[in-house]
Short mmCIF file of C-alpha atoms in Angstrom, two decimals:
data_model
loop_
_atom_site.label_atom_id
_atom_site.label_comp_id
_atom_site.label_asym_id
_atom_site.label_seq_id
_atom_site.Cartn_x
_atom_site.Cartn_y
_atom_site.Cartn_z
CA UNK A 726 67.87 -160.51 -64.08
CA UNK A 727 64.50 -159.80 -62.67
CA UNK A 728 63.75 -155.96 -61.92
CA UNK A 729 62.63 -155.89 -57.88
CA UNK A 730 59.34 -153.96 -57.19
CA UNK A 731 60.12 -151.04 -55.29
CA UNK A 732 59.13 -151.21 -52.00
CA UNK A 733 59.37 -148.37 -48.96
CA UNK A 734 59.03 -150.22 -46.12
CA UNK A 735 59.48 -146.74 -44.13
CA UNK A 736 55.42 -146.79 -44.23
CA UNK A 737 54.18 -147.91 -41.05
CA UNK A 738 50.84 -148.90 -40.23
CA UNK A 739 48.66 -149.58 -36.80
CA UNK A 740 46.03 -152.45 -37.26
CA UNK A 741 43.40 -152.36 -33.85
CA UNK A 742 41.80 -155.89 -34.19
CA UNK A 743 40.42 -158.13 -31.35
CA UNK A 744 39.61 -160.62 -33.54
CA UNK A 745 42.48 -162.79 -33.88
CA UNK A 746 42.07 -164.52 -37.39
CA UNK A 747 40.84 -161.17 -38.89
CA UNK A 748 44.03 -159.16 -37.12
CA UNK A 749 46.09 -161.54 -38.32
CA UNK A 750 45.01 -161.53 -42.03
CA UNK A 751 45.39 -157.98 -42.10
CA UNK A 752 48.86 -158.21 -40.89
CA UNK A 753 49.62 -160.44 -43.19
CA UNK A 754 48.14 -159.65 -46.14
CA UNK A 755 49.47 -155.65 -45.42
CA UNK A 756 53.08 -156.60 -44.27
CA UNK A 757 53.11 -158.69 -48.02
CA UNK A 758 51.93 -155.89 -50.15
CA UNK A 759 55.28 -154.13 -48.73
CA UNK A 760 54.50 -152.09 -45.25
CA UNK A 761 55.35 -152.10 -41.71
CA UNK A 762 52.29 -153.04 -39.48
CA UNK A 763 51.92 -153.16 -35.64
CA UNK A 764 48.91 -155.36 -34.34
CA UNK A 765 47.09 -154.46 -31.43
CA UNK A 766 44.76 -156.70 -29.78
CA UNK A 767 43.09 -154.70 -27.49
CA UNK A 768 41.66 -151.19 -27.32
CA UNK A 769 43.74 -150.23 -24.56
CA UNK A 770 46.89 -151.06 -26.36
CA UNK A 771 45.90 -149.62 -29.96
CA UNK A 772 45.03 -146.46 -27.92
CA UNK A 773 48.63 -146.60 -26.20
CA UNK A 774 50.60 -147.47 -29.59
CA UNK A 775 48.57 -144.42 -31.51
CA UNK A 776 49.13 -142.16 -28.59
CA UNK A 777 52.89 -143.29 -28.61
CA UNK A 778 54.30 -144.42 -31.32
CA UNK A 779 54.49 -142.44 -35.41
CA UNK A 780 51.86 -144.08 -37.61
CA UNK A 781 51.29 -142.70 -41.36
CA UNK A 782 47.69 -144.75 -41.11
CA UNK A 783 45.41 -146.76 -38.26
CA UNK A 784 43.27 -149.20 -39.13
CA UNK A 785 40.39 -149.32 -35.92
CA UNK A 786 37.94 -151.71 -35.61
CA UNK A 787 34.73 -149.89 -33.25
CA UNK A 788 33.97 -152.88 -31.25
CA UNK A 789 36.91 -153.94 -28.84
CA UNK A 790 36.52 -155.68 -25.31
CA UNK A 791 37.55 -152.53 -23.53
CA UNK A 792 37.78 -149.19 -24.94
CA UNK A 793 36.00 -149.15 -28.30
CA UNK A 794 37.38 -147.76 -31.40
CA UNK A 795 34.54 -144.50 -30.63
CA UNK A 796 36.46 -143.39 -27.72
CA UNK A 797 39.72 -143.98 -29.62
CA UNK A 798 39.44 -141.45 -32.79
CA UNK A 799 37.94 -139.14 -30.15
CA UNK A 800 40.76 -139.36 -27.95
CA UNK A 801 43.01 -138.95 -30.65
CA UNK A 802 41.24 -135.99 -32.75
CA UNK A 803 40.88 -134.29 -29.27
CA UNK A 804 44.66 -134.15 -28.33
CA UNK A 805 45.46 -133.25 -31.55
CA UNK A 806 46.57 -136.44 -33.15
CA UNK A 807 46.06 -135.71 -37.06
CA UNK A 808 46.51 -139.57 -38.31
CA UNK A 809 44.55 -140.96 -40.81
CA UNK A 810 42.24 -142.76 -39.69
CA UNK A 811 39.89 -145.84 -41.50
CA UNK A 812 37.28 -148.03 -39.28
CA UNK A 813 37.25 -151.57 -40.33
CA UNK A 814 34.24 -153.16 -38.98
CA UNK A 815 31.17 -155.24 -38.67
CA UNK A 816 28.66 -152.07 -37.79
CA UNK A 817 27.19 -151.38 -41.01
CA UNK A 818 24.71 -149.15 -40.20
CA UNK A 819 24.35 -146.04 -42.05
CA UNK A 820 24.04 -144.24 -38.30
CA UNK A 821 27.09 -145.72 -37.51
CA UNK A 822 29.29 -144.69 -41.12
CA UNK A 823 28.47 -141.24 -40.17
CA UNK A 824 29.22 -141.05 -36.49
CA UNK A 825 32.53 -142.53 -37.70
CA UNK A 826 33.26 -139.71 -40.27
CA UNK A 827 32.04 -137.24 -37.44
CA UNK A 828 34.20 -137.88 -35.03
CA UNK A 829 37.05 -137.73 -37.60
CA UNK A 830 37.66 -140.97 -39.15
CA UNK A 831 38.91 -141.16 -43.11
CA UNK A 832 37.58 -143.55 -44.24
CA UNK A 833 34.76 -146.40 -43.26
CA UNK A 834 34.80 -150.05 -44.42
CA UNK A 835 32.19 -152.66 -43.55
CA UNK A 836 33.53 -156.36 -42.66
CA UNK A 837 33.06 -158.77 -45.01
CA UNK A 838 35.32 -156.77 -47.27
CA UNK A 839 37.92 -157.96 -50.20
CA UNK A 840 41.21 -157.54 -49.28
CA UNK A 841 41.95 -155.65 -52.30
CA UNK A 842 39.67 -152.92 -51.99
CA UNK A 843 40.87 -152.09 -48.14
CA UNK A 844 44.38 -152.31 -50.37
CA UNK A 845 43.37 -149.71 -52.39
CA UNK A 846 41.28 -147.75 -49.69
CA UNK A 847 44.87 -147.42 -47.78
CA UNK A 848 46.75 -146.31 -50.51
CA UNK A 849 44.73 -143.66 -51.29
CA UNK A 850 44.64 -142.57 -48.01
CA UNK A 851 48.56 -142.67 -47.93
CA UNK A 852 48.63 -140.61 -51.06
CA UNK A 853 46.10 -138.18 -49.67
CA UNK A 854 48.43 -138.03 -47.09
CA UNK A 855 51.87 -137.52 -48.85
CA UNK A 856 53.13 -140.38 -46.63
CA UNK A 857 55.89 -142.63 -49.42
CA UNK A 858 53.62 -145.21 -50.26
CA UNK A 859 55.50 -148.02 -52.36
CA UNK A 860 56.29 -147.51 -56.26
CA UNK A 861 53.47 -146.81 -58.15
CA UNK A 862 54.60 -149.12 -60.86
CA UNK A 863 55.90 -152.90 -60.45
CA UNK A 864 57.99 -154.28 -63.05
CA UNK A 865 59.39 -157.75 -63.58
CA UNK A 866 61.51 -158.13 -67.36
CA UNK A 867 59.33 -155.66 -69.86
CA UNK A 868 56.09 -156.20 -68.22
CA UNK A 869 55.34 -153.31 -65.96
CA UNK A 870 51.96 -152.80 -63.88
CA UNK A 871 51.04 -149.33 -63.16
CA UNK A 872 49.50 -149.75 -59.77
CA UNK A 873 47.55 -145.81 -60.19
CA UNK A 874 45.93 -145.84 -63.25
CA UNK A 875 45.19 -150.05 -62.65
CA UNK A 876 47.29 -150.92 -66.25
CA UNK A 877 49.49 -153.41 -67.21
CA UNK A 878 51.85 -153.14 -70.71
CA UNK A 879 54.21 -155.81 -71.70
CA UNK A 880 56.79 -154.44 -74.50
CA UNK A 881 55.07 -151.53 -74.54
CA UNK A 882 51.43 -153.33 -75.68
CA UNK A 883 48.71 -152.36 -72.86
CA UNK A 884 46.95 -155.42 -71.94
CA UNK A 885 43.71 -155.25 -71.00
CA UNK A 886 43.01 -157.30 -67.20
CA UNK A 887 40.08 -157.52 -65.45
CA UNK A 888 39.71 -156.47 -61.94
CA UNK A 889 41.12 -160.18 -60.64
CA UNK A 890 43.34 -160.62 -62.83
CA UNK A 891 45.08 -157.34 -61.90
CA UNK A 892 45.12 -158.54 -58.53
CA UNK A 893 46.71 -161.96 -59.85
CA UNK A 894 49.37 -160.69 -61.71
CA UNK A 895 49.68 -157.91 -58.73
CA UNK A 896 50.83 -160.41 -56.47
CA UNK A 897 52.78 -162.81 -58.24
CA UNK A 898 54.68 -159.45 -59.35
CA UNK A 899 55.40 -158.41 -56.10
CA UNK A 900 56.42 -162.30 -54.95
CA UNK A 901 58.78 -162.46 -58.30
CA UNK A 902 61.04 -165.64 -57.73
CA UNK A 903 58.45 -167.09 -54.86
CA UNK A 904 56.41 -169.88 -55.47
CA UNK A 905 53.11 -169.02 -54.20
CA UNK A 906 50.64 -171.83 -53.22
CA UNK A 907 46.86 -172.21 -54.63
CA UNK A 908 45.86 -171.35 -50.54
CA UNK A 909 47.54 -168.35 -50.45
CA UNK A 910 46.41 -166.94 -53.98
CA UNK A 911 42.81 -167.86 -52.69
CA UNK A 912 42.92 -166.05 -49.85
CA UNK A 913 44.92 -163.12 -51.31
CA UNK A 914 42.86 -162.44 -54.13
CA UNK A 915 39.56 -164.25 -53.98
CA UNK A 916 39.05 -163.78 -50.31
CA UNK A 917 38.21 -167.51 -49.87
CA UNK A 918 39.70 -170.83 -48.53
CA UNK A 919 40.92 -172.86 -51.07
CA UNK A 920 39.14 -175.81 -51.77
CA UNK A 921 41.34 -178.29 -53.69
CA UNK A 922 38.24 -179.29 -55.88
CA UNK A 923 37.69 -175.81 -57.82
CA UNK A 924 40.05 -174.71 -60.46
CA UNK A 925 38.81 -171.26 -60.42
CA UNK A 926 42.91 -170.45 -59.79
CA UNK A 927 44.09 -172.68 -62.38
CA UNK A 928 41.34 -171.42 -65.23
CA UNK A 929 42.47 -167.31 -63.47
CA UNK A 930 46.42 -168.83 -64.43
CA UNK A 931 45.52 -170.25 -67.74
CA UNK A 932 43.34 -166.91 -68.63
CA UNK A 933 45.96 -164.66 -67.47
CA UNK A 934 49.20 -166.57 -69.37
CA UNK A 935 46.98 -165.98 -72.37
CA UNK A 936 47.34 -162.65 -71.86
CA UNK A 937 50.88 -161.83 -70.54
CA UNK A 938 52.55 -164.85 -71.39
CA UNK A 939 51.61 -166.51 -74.78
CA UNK A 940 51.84 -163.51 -77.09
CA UNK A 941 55.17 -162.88 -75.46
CA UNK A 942 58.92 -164.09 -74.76
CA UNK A 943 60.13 -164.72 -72.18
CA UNK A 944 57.70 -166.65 -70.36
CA UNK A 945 56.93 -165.47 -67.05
CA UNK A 946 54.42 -167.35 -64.86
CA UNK A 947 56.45 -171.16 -63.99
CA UNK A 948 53.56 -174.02 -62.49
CA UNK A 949 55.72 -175.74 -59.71
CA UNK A 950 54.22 -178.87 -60.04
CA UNK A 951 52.22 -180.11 -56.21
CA UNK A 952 53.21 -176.62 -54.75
CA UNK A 953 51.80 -173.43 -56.64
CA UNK A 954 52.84 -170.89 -59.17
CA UNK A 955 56.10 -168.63 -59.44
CA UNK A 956 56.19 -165.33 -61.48
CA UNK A 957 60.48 -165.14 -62.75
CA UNK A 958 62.33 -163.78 -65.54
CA UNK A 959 65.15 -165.76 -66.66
CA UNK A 960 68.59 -164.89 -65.89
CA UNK A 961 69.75 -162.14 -68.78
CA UNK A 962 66.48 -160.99 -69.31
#
């Protein structure tokens, strides 16, 4: 049987997003990679939630319709409030990075971003925090990604994955037994909308089955043929 990723879903996160594609794909994409996540829509109610509720990390955009994310950390570093804290916006200015890590913000990341770096910006900020982030190592048969140090071994051979393809195999490993579709790896770990005329997922597949799969038994990645890809280990293994 297939060994489950180890997930504590105890770790609850506050998104503050007006925007409601962009809140959404942070839910989302946040919720999959294993944590609890409350979306607030407006200023006022990201405020009230923070003020209210036990959060191990916010996630604040700076401009909302009526109380911006400025007057948020300020509120919240003024009564005491000791959450970590990361702005996820469009002001890129350096002015504006540093009058976020003023008024007592963690960490600052300018939209676009990929949605594995804010990934890895949260964890560390969870593990600066001592709140129980999820398992630092995923396993599936005798392949086991160590999420920390960014490895992956497979019988106990490291295997040596560049930055996408860690992010592949990352989420296929955490969706063991799902069958993933090519718009949902796109989004996941390209950061794109899949267009059904490039095959830059099926050459990332074929590259990364090289790798894990060929050299190896069992066989682990499965093409579902019109729907996507599934990562499984046979039953017994």
């Amino acid at each position: 049987m297939a060994l489950q990723p180890t997930v504590r879903t105890e770790v609850k996160l506050l998104v503050v997003e007006d925007e409601s594609k962009t809140g959404e794909y942070l839910k989302q994409g946040l919720m999959e990679a294993g944590f609890m996540v409350d979306l607030a829509r407006t200023g006022l109610d990201g405020h009230y939630l923070a003020m209210t509720e036990s959060y191990d990390l916010i996630l604040l955009d700076v401009m909302l319709p009526d109380v911006d994310g400025w007057r948020i950390i300020r509120s919240l570093r003024e009564t005491g409030k000791l959450t970590p804290v990361m702005f996820v916006t469009a002001r890129d200015s350096i002015e504006d990075r540093v009058k976020g890590l003023e008024l007592g913000a963690d960490d600052y990341l300018v939209k676009p971003f990929a949605f594995a770096e804010l990934l890895a910006r949260v964890r560390t900020l969870l593990r600066r925090g001592h709140a129980p982030v999820q398992s630092d190592v995923l396993q599936i048969a005798d392949l086991a990604l160590d999420l920390t140090r960014r490895r992956a071994t497979r019988s106990g051979h490291r295997i040596s994955l560049t930055s996408k393809e860690f992010a592949l195999l990352e989420l296929l490993v955490r969706r063991q037994g799902e069958v993933l579709p090519r718009s949902l790896i796109a989004s996941q770990v390209w950061d794109m909308n899949f267009d059904s005329d490039t095959n830059v997922i099926e050459v990332a597949i074929r590259r990364l089955r090289a790798k894990i799969d060929d050299p190896f038994e069992p066989k682990l990645i499965r093409t579902v043929r019109g729907m996507g890809y599934c990562m499984e280990a046979p039953d017994g293994d």
